[in-house]
Amino acid sequence: MSLSQRISRGLKATLLSRVIQAITNAALIIVLARYLLGPDGYGLLYFALSVIGVVAIFASAGLPKSTARYVNTYLEEDPSQISPILRRSALYIGVLAVCVGIALSVGNEWLAAALNEPELASFLVLGVVYVFFRAFNQYCILAFQGFNRVDWSAAMGIIENITRLICVVILATGFGAIGAFAGYVLGYVLSVGFGLVALYLLFYRRYDPAAVLEDGLSRRILEYSIPLTATRGANVLDKRVDTVLVGVLLNTTAVSFYTIAKQVAEFAAVPVRSLGFTISPTVGEQKFADRTDTAARVYEESFKHVSLLYIPGALGVILVAEPLIRYVFGTEYLGAAPVLQVLGVFVLVNAINLITTDSLDYLGRARIRAIAKGITAIANFLLNLVLIPLVGVVGAAIATVITFTTYTALNVYVIHQELGLDLRTIGRTMLVITGISFVMGMVVVLGLPFVSGLLSLGAVIVISVLVWAALSVAIGLVDLDEAAAFFAN
C-alpha cells in the first residue's frame, strides 16, 4: 500500500469517527443545555468533568503515547517485542489507574469542599470508574495509532460517541447532571471492551513474542513517558483549569457560558483533528527512514490545507457568534457570545497545533514540547487568576488565546528545525488565503442584518462558503482532480 493510500485510508476512517463525534456532541450539547439541564445543571456537569479530567491525568500519565511510539519503532526493528511492550505498558497503566481510583474514592468529600461545590462529591465517587476506563481508552486508541491503523482507533471513537449520546440522554432525563455523567462513563466502558478485544485478537497475537522484554526497553518506555506525562498534564491543565477557575471564582452558570463557547470552538476542529492524528506517525516514519524531504512535504501540505480551511473559519466564528448562540442554544446563553468571539482566534491556532504536536512526539521531540507546554500552562493559570476577576468569563478566553498561540508558535518553530520547512512558500500561501477570507467575511457582514433564525443564518453561512470555495478553486489553492483522486484511494 502506497504512502498516499495509507494516509487516505486512515484519514477517511478517522474523519468519519470525528464527524460522528461532532454530530453526537452537537446533539448532546443542545439537548442537555436547552432541554434537560439548563445553565446551572449544565455548568455543574462540565465543572465535574473538568475536575475529574485533571485527576485522570495520573491514571495513565504519558504511557499510552509512549507505548504507541515504541510499538511504531519496533514494527520495523524487532516485531517480537510488540507483545511484551503492549503487555508491560497495560500493567503499568492498570496499577496507576487503580491507585488514582483509590485516592479519588477516599478524598471525594474533601476535594468537593475545597472547590466550594458540595454537589461535586457524588460525581467524584463515580469518577473512580471514569478514570479507569478513560485510561484504557487512551491506551487502546494510541496503540492502534502506533500500528498505523487509525481506522481501529476511529471505530472505538464511533462506539464511544454513539453509546455516550444514547446513555447520557436516557440517564439525564431521569437523574439530571449525575445521570448524564454516568452516560459518559458507559461510553468509555463499551469503547474499551471493543478496543481490548480487537487489540488482542488482531494485533497482540499476530507477532511471535520474545521470551522477555528487550533489556532496558521497559525503562525507556517509562523514561519517554515522563516528558509526555508533563506535556499531557500541562495540556489537560491548560484545557481544564480555566473551566475549574471559572467555577471557583464565578459560578456554575458562568461555567456553562464558557463551556458552550469552547465546545463550539472545538467543534470546528473536527476535520483537522483527523488529519493530525493520521499524519503524525507518517511524519515520524519518513523522518527516521532518512526521507526528511518527504516528511516536510507531508507537513507543509497539511499546513496549507489547514490554513485554507481555518483562516476563513476563524473569521466566520467571530462574525456569527451572537446569532449562532441566540438561535441554537437560546437567549439564556447569550453570555457565551463574547467568549466565542474571543475564541475565534483559538479556532485557527488550535487547528495548526493539532497537525504539529503529535508529529513532534513521533519525531522524538516530546521533551521540548513538554517544557513549552508546562511554561504556557502555568502562564495560562496565572492569567486566568488575574483576568477572570477583572473581566469575568471573557478573561478566561483571553488567557487561553494568548498562551495557546505562544505554545503553538513554539511547536511550529521546533518542527521547522526538524524538517526544514519552506517558510517563504507557506507565508505567501497564507497571505492569499487571508485575502480570500476577507472577501468571504464581507459576504457574512452584508448578510447578517437579514438573519432572523436558524434557516437564514444557515443561508448566509452557505453563501459565504460557496464564495470561499469558488475563489479557492479559481486561484488554484484547491485542485479538484487531486482532491478526488486522494479520497478515492
mmCIF file of C-alpha atoms in Angstrom, residues 1 46 220 244 249 277 301 324 340 425 468 471:
data_model
loop_
_atom_site.group_PDB
_atom_site.id
_atom_site.type_symbol
_atom_site.label_atom_id
_atom_site.label_comp_id
_atom_site.label_asym_id
_atom_site.label_seq_id
_atom_site.Cartn_x
_atom_site.Cartn_y
_atom_site.Cartn_z
ATOM 1 C CA MET A 1 0.000 0.000 0.000
ATOM 2 C CA TYR A 46 -18.881 20.240 32.935
ATOM 3 C CA ARG A 220 12.962 3.540 28.015
ATOM 4 C CA VAL A 244 -12.324 24.939 37.054
ATOM 5 C CA LEU A 249 -14.105 32.277 41.072
ATOM 6 C CA PHE A 277 -3.929 12.065 14.134
ATOM 7 C CA GLU A 301 0.675 20.233 2.501
ATOM 8 C CA LEU A 324 -25.305 31.318 16.497
ATOM 9 C CA LEU A 340 -16.932 32.697 21.477
ATOM 10 C CA THR A 425 6.022 29.484 0.392
ATOM 11 C CA TRP A 468 -14.763 30.892 -0.422
ATOM 12 C CA LEU A 471 -12.246 31.720 -5.041
#
